[in-house]
Short mmCIF file of C-alpha atoms in Angstrom, two decimals:
data_model
loop_
_atom_site.label_atom_id
_atom_site.label_comp_id
_atom_site.label_asym_id
_atom_site.label_seq_id
_atom_site.Cartn_x
_atom_site.Cartn_y
_atom_site.Cartn_z
CA UNK A 1 -0.09 -0.03 -0.22
CA UNK A 2 2.95 2.31 1.04
CA UNK A 3 4.25 1.36 -2.26
CA UNK A 4 1.30 1.90 -4.53
CA UNK A 5 0.98 5.98 -2.62
CA UNK A 6 4.71 6.62 -2.75
CA UNK A 7 4.37 5.85 -6.53
CA UNK A 8 1.63 8.17 -7.43
CA UNK A 9 3.50 10.84 -5.52
CA UNK A 10 6.24 10.38 -7.31
CA UNK A 11 4.49 10.09 -10.64
CA UNK A 12 2.62 13.39 -9.93
CA UNK A 13 6.21 15.43 -9.21
CA UNK A 14 7.19 13.87 -12.45
CA UNK A 15 4.37 15.49 -13.71
CA UNK A 16 4.93 19.00 -12.54
CA UNK A 17 8.76 18.80 -12.83
CA UNK A 18 8.27 18.35 -16.52
CA UNK A 19 5.37 20.58 -16.53
CA UNK A 20 7.71 23.55 -14.76
CA UNK A 21 10.34 22.66 -16.86
CA UNK A 22 8.36 23.26 -20.27
CA UNK A 23 7.25 26.63 -19.17
CA UNK A 24 11.02 27.10 -18.32
CA UNK A 25 12.49 26.70 -21.83
CA UNK A 26 9.63 28.00 -23.78
CA UNK A 27 9.43 31.59 -25.63
CA UNK A 28 8.58 34.60 -24.35
CA UNK A 29 7.82 37.81 -26.67
CA UNK A 30 10.41 39.41 -24.30
CA UNK A 31 12.96 36.87 -25.65
CA UNK A 32 11.48 36.78 -29.21
CA UNK A 33 12.07 40.90 -29.21
CA UNK A 34 15.86 40.60 -28.13
CA UNK A 35 16.67 37.32 -30.63
CA UNK A 36 15.30 39.87 -33.78
CA UNK A 37 17.92 42.65 -31.89
CA UNK A 38 20.59 40.15 -32.44
CA UNK A 39 19.30 39.62 -35.17
CA UNK A 40 19.42 42.18 -36.80
CA UNK A 41 22.27 43.80 -35.40
CA UNK A 42 24.36 40.20 -37.01
CA UNK A 43 22.21 40.60 -40.71
CA UNK A 44 21.66 37.28 -39.78
CA UNK A 45 17.89 37.46 -41.96
CA UNK A 46 17.24 33.36 -41.06
CA UNK A 47 17.19 34.63 -36.72
CA UNK A 48 14.53 37.70 -37.58
CA UNK A 49 12.52 35.21 -40.04
CA UNK A 50 12.65 33.21 -37.02
CA UNK A 51 11.05 36.17 -35.30
CA UNK A 52 8.45 37.17 -37.58
CA UNK A 53 4.62 36.57 -37.60
CA UNK A 54 3.22 35.29 -40.77
CA UNK A 55 1.96 37.93 -41.50
CA UNK A 56 5.14 40.00 -40.46
CA UNK A 57 6.82 38.29 -43.52
CA UNK A 58 3.31 38.62 -45.38
CA UNK A 59 3.70 42.25 -45.25
CA UNK A 60 7.61 42.74 -45.55
CA UNK A 61 7.29 40.43 -48.88
CA UNK A 62 4.66 43.23 -50.33
CA UNK A 63 6.41 45.89 -49.25
CA UNK A 64 10.07 44.24 -51.15
CA UNK A 65 7.72 43.82 -54.65
CA UNK A 66 6.73 47.36 -54.59
CA UNK A 67 10.37 48.42 -54.31
CA UNK A 68 11.43 45.69 -56.45
CA UNK A 69 13.36 44.47 -54.06
CA UNK A 70 14.04 40.71 -52.02
CA UNK A 71 12.44 40.37 -48.62
CA UNK A 72 16.10 39.64 -47.34
CA UNK A 73 17.19 43.19 -48.69
CA UNK A 74 14.17 44.65 -47.12
CA UNK A 75 15.18 43.04 -43.64
CA UNK A 76 18.97 43.66 -43.91
CA UNK A 77 17.79 47.78 -43.58
CA UNK A 78 15.19 47.29 -40.60
CA UNK A 79 17.60 48.89 -38.39
CA UNK A 80 19.66 51.19 -41.05
CA UNK A 81 18.54 54.39 -39.56
CA UNK A 82 19.34 53.27 -36.29
CA UNK A 83 22.52 53.48 -34.87
CA UNK A 84 21.62 52.01 -31.30
CA UNK A 85 24.27 48.49 -30.94
CA UNK A 86 22.39 48.27 -27.45
CA UNK A 87 18.60 46.88 -26.64
CA UNK A 88 16.33 48.63 -26.08
CA UNK A 89 14.58 49.35 -22.76
CA UNK A 90 11.65 46.98 -22.43
CA UNK A 91 8.83 47.27 -19.78
CA UNK A 92 4.79 45.85 -19.12
CA UNK A 93 5.03 42.70 -21.33
CA UNK A 94 1.41 41.10 -20.97
CA UNK A 95 0.34 38.18 -22.45
CA UNK A 96 -3.50 37.42 -23.37
CA UNK A 97 -3.56 33.82 -24.65
CA UNK A 98 -2.33 33.90 -28.20
CA UNK A 99 -1.21 37.76 -28.80
CA UNK A 100 0.96 39.45 -26.03
CA UNK A 101 2.76 43.13 -26.02
CA UNK A 102 5.73 44.56 -24.91
CA UNK A 103 6.60 47.85 -24.59
CA UNK A 104 9.81 48.91 -26.11
CA UNK A 105 10.98 52.12 -25.48
CA UNK A 106 11.88 54.19 -28.99
CA UNK A 107 15.03 56.37 -28.00
CA UNK A 108 14.68 59.30 -30.70
CA UNK A 109 10.72 60.26 -29.35
CA UNK A 110 12.17 59.13 -25.90
CA UNK A 111 8.38 57.35 -26.16
CA UNK A 112 7.13 53.99 -25.31
CA UNK A 113 5.39 52.04 -28.28
CA UNK A 114 3.24 49.18 -27.51
CA UNK A 115 4.82 45.74 -29.95
CA UNK A 116 2.83 43.39 -30.82
CA UNK A 117 3.23 39.19 -30.39
CA UNK A 118 0.86 36.57 -31.70
CA UNK A 119 1.63 33.31 -30.32
CA UNK A 120 2.16 30.29 -34.04
CA UNK A 121 3.64 27.04 -33.31
CA UNK A 122 3.93 27.31 -29.74
CA UNK A 123 6.57 30.23 -30.94
CA UNK A 124 6.22 34.02 -30.04
CA UNK A 125 6.15 36.19 -33.02
CA UNK A 126 6.45 39.89 -33.84
CA UNK A 127 3.72 40.98 -35.26
CA UNK A 128 4.24 44.22 -37.29
CA UNK A 129 1.87 44.15 -39.25
CA UNK A 130 -0.08 44.24 -36.29
CA UNK A 131 1.89 47.49 -35.24
CA UNK A 132 1.40 48.87 -38.90
CA UNK A 133 -2.28 48.43 -38.42
CA UNK A 134 -2.27 50.34 -35.06
CA UNK A 135 -0.60 53.23 -35.67
CA UNK A 136 -2.67 54.05 -39.44
CA UNK A 137 -5.79 53.71 -36.82
CA UNK A 138 -4.31 55.97 -34.38
CA UNK A 139 -3.10 58.38 -37.25
CA UNK A 140 -6.85 58.04 -38.07
CA UNK A 141 -8.71 58.63 -35.11
CA UNK A 142 -6.43 61.84 -34.89
#
């Protein structure tokens, strides 16, 4: 009887540890933003692509076609105006199901921009398409 109870307790503990480990190693919007920033500094297009949502990649594809460039060329130019070598300040990561936001400090304006994220294939991806959508809505409402 005691062995059976001990066995059940061990099973429950192993499930709890497994779930905890999965949570420790899963991505977060902040981690995704850091990976994207590092990839842009290295001009690592594949690393950038891995951090972007499908909608963002489609948006960059459209922009590339309009400018007669490849999507890779557009991605390499994402931070060409930024001379910042250091990761911008971030705060207030908020997760709501499969969407999230992270506030990123705009060094030029000193304001905090809300960067949207979506979860795709169990990984957080930056949703620049949603960011542009939100910017356009804000401009129209003013």
